[in-house]
PDB file of C-alpha atoms in Angstrom:
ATOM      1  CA  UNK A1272      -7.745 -25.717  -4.969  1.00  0.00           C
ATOM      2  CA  UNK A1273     -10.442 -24.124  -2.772  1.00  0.00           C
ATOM      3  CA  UNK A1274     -10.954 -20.251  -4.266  1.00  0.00           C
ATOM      4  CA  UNK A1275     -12.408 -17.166  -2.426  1.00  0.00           C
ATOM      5  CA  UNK A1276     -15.597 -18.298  -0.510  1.00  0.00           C
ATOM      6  CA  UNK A1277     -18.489 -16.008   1.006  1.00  0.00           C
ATOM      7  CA  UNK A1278     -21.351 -16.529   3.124  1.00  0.00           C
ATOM      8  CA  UNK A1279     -24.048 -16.355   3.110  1.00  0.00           C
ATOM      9  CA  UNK A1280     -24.903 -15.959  -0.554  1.00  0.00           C
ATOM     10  CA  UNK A1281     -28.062 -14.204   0.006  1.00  0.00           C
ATOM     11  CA  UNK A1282     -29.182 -12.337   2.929  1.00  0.00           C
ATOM     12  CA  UNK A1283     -32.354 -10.320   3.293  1.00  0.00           C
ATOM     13  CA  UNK A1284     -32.573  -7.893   6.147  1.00  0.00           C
ATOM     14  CA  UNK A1285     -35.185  -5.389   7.466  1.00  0.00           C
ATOM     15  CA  UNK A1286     -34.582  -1.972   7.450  1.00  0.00           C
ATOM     16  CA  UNK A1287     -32.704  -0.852  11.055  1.00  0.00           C
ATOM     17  CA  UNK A1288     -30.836  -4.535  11.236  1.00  0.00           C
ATOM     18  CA  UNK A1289     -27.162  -5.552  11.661  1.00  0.00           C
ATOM     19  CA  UNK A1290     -26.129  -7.833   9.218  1.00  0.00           C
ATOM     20  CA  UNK A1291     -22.747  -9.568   9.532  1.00  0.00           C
ATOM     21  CA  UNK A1292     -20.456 -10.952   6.105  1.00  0.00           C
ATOM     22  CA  UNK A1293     -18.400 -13.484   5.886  1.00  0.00           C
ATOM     23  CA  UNK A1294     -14.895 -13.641   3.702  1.00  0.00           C
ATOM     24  CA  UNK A1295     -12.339 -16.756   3.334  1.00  0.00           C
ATOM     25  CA  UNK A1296      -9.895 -15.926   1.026  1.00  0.00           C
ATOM     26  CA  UNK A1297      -7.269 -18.238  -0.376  1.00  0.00           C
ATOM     27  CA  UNK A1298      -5.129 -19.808   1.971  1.00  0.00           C
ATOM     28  CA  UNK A1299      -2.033 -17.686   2.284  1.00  0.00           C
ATOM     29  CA  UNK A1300      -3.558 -14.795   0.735  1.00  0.00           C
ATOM     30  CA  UNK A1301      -1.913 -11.534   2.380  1.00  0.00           C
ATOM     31  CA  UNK A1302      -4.019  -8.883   0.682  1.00  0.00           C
ATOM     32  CA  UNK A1303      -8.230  -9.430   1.076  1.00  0.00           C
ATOM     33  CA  UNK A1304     -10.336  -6.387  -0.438  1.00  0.00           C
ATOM     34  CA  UNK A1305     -14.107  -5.533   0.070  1.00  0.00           C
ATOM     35  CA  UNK A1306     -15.947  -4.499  -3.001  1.00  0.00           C
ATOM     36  CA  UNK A1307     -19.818  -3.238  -3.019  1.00  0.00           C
ATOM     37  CA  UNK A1308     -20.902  -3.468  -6.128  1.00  0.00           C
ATOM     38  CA  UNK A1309     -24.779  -2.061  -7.272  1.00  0.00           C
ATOM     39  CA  UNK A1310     -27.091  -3.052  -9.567  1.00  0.00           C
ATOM     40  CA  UNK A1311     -25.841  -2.368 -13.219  1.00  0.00           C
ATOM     41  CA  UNK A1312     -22.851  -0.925 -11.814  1.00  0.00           C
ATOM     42  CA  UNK A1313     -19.178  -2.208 -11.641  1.00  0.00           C
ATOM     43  CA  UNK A1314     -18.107  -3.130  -8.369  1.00  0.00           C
ATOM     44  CA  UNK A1315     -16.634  -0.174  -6.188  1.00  0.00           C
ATOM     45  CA  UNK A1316     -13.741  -0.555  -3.401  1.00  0.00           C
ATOM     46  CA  UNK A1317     -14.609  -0.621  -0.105  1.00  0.00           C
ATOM     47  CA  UNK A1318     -11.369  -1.216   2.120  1.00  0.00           C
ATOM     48  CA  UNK A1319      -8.081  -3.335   2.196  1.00  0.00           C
ATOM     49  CA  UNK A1320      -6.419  -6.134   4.496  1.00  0.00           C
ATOM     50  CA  UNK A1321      -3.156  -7.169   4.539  1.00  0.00           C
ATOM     51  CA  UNK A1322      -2.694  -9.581   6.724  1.00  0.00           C
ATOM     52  CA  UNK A1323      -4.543  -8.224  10.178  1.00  0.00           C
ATOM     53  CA  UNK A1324      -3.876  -4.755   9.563  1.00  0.00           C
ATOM     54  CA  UNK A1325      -6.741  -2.715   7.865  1.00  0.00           C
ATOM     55  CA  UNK A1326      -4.607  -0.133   5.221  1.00  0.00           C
ATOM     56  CA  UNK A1327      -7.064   1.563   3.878  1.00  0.00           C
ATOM     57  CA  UNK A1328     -10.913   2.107   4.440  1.00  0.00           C
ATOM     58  CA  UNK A1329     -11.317   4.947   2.162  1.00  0.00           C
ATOM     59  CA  UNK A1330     -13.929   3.543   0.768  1.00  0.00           C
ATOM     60  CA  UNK A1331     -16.427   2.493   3.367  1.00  0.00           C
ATOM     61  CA  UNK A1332     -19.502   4.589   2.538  1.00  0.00           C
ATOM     62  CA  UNK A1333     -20.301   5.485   6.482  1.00  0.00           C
ATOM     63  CA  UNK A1334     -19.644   4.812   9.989  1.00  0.00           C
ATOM     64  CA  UNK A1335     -22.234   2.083   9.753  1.00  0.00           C
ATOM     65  CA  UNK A1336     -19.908  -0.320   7.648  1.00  0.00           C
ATOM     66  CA  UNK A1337     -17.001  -2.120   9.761  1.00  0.00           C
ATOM     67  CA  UNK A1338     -14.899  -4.514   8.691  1.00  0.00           C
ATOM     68  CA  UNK A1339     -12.028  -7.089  10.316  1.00  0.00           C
ATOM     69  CA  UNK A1340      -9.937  -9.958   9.863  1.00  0.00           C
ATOM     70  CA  UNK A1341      -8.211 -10.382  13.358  1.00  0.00           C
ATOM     71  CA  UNK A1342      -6.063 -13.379  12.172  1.00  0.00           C
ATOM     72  CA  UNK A1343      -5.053 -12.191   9.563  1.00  0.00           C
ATOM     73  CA  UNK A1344      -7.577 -14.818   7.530  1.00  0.00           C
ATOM     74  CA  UNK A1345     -10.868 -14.881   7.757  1.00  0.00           C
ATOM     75  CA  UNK A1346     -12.700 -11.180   7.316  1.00  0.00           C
ATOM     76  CA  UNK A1347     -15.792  -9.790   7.852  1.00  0.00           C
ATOM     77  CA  UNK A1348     -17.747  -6.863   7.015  1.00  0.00           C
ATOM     78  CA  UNK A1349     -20.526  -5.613   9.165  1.00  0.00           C
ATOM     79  CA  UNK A1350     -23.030  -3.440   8.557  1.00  0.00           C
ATOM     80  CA  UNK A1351     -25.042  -1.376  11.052  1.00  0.00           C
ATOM     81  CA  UNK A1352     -28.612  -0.008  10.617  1.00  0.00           C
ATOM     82  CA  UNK A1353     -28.851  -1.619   7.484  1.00  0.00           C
ATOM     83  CA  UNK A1354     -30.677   1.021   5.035  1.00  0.00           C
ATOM     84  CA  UNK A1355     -32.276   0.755   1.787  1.00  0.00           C
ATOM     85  CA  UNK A1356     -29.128   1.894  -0.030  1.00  0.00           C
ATOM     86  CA  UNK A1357     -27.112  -0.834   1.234  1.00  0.00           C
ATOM     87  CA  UNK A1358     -28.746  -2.735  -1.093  1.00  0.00           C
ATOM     88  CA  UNK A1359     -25.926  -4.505  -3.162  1.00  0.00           C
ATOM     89  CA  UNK A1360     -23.607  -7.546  -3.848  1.00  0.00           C
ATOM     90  CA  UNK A1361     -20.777  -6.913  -1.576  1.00  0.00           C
ATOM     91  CA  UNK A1362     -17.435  -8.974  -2.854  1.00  0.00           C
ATOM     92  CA  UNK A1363     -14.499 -10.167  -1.504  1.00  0.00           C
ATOM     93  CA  UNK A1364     -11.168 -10.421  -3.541  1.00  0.00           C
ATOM     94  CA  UNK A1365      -7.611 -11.636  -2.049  1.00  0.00           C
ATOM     95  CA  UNK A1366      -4.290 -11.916  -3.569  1.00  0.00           C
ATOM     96  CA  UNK A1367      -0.933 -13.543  -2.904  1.00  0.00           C
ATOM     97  CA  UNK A1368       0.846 -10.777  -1.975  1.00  0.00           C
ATOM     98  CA  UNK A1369       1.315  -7.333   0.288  1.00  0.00           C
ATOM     99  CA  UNK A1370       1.556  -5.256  -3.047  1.00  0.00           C
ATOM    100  CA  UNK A1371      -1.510  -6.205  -4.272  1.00  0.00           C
ATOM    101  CA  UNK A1372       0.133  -6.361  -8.353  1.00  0.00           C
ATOM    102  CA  UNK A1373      -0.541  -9.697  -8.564  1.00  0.00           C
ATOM    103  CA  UNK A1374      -4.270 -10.620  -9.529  1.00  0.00           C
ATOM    104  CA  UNK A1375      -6.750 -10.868  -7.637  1.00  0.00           C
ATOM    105  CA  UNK A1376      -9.160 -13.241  -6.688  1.00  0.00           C
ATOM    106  CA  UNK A1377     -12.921 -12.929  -5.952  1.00  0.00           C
ATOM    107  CA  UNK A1378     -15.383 -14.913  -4.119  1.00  0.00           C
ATOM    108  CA  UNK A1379     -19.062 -14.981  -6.015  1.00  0.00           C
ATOM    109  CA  UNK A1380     -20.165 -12.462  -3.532  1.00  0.00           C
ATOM    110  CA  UNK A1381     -23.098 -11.817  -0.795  1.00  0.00           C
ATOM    111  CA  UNK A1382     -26.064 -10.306  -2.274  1.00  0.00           C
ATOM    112  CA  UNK A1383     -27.698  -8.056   0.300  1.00  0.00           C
ATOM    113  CA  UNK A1384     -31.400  -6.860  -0.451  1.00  0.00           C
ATOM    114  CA  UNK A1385     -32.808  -4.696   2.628  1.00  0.00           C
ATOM    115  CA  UNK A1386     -36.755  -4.214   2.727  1.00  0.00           C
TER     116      UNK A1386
ATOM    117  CA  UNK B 918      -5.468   6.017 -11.851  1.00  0.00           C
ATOM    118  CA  UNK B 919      -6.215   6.995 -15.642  1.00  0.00           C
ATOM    119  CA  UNK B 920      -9.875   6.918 -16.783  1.00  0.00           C
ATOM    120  CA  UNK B 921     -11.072   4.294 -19.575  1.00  0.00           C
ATOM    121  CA  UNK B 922     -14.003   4.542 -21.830  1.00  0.00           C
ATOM    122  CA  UNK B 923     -15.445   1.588 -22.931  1.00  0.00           C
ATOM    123  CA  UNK B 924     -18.403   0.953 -25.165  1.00  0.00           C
ATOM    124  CA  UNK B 925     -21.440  -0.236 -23.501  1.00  0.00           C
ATOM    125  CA  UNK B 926     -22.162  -3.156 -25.089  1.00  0.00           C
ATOM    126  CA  UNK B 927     -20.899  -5.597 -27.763  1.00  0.00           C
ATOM    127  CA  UNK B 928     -22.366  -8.844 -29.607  1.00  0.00           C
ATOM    128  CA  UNK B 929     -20.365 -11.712 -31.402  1.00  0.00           C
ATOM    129  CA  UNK B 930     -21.396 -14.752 -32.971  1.00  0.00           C
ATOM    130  CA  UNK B 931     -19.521 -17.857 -31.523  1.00  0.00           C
ATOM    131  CA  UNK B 932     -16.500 -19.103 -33.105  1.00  0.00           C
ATOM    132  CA  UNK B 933     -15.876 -16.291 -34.135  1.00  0.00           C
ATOM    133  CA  UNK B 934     -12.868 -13.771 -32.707  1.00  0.00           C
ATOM    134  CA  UNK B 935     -14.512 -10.749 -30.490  1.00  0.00           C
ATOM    135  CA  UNK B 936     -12.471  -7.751 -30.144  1.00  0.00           C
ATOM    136  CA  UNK B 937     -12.777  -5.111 -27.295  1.00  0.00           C
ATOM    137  CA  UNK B 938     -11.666  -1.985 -27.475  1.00  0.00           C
ATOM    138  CA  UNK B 939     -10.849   0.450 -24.689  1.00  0.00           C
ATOM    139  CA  UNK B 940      -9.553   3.977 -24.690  1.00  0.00           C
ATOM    140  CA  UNK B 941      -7.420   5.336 -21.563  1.00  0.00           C
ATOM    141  CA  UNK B 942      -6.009   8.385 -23.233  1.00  0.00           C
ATOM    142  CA  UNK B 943      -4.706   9.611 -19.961  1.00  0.00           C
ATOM    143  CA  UNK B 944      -2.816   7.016 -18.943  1.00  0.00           C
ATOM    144  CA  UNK B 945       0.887   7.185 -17.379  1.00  0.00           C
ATOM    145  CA  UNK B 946       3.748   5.482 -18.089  1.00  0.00           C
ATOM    146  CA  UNK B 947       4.115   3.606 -15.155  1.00  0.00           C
ATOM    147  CA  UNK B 948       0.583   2.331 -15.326  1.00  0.00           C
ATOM    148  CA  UNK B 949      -0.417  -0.995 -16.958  1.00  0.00           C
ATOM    149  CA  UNK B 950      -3.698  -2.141 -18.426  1.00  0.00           C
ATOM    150  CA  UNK B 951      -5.703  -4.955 -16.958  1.00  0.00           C
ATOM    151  CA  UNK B 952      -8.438  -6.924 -17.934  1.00  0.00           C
ATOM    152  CA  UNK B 953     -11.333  -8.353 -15.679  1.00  0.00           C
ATOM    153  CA  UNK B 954     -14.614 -10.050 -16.790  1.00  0.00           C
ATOM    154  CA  UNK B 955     -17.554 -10.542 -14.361  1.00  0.00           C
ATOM    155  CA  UNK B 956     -19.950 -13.586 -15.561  1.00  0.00           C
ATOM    156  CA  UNK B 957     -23.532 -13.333 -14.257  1.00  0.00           C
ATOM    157  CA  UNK B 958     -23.980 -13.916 -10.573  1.00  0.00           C
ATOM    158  CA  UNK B 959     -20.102 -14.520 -10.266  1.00  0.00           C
ATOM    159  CA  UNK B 960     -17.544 -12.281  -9.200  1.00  0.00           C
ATOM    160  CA  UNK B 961     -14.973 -10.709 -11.156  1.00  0.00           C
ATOM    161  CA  UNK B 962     -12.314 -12.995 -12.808  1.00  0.00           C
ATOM    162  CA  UNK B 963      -8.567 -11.919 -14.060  1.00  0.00           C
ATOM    163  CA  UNK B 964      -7.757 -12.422 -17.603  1.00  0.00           C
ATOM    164  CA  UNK B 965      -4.588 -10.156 -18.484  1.00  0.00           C
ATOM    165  CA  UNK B 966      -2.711  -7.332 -18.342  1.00  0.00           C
ATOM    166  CA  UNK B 967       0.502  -5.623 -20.217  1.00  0.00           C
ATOM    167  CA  UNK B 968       2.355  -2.310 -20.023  1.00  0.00           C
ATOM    168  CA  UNK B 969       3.412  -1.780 -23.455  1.00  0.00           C
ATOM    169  CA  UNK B 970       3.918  -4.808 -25.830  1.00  0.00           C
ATOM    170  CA  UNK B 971       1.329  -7.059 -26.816  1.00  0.00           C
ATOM    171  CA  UNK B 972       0.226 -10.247 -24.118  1.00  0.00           C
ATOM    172  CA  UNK B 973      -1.349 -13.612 -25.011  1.00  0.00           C
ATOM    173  CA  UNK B 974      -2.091 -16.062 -22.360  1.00  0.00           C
ATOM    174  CA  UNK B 975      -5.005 -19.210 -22.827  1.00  0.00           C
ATOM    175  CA  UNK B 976      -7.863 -16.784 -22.089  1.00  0.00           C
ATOM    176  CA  UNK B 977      -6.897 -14.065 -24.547  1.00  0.00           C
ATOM    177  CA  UNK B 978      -4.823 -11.470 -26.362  1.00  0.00           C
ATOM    178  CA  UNK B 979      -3.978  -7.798 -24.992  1.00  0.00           C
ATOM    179  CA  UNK B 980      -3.052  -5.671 -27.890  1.00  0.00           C
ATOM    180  CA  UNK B 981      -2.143  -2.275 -27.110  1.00  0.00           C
ATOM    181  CA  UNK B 982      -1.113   0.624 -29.303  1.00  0.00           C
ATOM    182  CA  UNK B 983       2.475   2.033 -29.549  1.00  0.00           C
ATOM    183  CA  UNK B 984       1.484   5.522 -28.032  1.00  0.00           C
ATOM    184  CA  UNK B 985      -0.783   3.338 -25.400  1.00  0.00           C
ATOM    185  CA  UNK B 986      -3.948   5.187 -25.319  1.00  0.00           C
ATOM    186  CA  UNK B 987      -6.004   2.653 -26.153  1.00  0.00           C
ATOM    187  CA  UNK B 988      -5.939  -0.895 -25.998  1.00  0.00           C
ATOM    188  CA  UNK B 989      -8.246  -4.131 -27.752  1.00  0.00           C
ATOM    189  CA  UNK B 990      -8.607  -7.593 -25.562  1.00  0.00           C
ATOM    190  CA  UNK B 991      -8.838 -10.009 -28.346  1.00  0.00           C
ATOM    191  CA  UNK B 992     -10.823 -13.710 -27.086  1.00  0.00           C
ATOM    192  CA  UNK B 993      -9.876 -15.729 -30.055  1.00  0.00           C
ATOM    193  CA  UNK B 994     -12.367 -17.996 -30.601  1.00  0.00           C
ATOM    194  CA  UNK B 995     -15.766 -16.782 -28.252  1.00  0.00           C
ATOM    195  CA  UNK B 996     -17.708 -19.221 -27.154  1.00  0.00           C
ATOM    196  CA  UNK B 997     -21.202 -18.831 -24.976  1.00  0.00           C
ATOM    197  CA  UNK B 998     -19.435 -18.884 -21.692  1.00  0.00           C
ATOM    198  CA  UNK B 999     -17.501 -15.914 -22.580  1.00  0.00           C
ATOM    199  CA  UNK B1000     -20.525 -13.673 -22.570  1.00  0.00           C
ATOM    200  CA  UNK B1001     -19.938 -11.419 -19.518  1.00  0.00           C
ATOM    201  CA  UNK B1002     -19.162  -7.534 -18.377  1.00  0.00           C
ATOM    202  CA  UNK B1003     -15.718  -7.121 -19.433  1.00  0.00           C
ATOM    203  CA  UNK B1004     -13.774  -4.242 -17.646  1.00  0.00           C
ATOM    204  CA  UNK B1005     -10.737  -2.770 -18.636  1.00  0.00           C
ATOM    205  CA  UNK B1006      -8.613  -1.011 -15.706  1.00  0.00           C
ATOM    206  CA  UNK B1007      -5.464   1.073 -15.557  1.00  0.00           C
ATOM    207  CA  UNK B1008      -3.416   1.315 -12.585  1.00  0.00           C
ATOM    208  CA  UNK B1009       0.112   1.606 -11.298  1.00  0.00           C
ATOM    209  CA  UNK B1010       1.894  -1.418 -10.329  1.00  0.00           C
ATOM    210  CA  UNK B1011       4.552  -1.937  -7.416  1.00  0.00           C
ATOM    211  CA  UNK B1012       3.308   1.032  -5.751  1.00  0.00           C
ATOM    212  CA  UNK B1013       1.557  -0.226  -2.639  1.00  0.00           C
ATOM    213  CA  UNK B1014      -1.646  -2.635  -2.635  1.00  0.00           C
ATOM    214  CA  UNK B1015      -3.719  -1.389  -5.083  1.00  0.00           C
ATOM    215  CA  UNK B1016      -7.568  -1.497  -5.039  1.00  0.00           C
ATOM    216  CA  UNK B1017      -9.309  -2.373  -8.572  1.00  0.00           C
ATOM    217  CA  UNK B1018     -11.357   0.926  -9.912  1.00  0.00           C
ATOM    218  CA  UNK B1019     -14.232  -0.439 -12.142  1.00  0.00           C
ATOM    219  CA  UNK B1020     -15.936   1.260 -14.799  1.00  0.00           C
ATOM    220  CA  UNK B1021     -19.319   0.430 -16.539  1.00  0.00           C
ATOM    221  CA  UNK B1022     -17.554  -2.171 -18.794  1.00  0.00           C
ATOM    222  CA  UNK B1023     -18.025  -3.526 -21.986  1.00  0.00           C
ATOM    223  CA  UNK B1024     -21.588  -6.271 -21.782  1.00  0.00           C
ATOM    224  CA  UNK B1025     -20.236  -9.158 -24.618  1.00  0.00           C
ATOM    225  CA  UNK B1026     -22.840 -11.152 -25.698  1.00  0.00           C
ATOM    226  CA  UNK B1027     -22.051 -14.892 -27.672  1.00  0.00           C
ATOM    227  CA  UNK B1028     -25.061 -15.515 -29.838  1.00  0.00           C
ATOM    228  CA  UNK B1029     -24.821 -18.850 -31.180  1.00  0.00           C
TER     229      UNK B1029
END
């Protein structure tokens, strides 16, 4: 079946732009995650869907970085002012169910490089 | 969630079993021990977890030491698409949705 997709794969912004991420998780998939994840580095949380309802953005790094999945399906993660050290793959991960012990599942991710 | 220590980086020749180790010294005893491997330009991908006995599933085997503070993910038989970042997590389960904390990870290299 049809795993974790993201788009666009590659996106290149100029310093000062919005850029706009797109998620589709799994069909069915309660929980969705957002993960930046830095050169060399293993991937860090961002925040956490289930269903429609954002739980947890502890990790969002500033007020630039937004995020939402208003059907509870689709999500996407938007990014304000885009800076230099936005610079980063930015995942997407979603699993079966509310309390998130199952696996979870991640899309090949949107690498964002900023100039 | 416990801290784990990992070595940086590993090599194997293929066909041959590769054996990572990981110590989490501090871990709890409600919190289990997962395994994740990232494969260039993918994202992360699930392999296996356990809480206290030993786990074998198609991808691989989780041995994990009686007073659990350390643990080895075992790929039987390596082959050149196994070489990847392989992460080792602890975390609670049951206890909400939990977000994954990465470390560095372990970089396995298949030479052939």
């Amino acid at each position: 079946g049809a795993g974790v997709s993201q788009s666009p794969r590659y996106k290149v912004a100029k310093r000062g732009q919005d850029v706009a991420l797109r998620c589709d998780p799994i069909s069915g998939h309660v929980s969705l995650f957002w993960y930046q994840q830095a050169l060399g580095q293993g991937p860090e949380f961002l925040t956490y869907f289930q269903n429609e309802a954002q739980l947890d953005k502890s990790g969002l790094p500033s007020d630039r970085f937004f995020a939402e999945r208003p059907e509870g399906s689709v999500s996407t993660l938007k990014i304000q002012r885009t800076q230099q050290e936005d610079s980063a793959v930015y995942l997407c991960a979603s699993s079966p169910r509310r309390t998130g012990d199952y696996e979870q599942y991640f899309g090949p991710g949107t690498r964002l490089t900023v100039t | 969630d416990a801290k784990t220590t990992q070595p940086t980086s590993m090599d194997c020749a293929e066909g041959r079993a590769a054996n990572l180790p990981c110590n989490h010294s501090t871990i709890s005893g409600n919190e289990y021990v997962y395994w994740y491997r990232q494969i260039h330009s993918q994202g992360p991908q699930y392999i296996i977890h356990g809480l206290k006995n030993n786990e074998t599933n198609e991808m691989a085997s989780l041995i994990i030491t009686e007073d659990r503070k350390s643990s080895t993910l075992i790929l039987p038989h390596a082959t050149l698409r196994d070489t990847a970042v392989y992460y080792c997590i602890v975390r609670v389960r049951f206890q909400g949705a939990q977000k994954l904390v990465f470390g560095q990870g372990t970089r396995l290299t298949i030479n052939p």
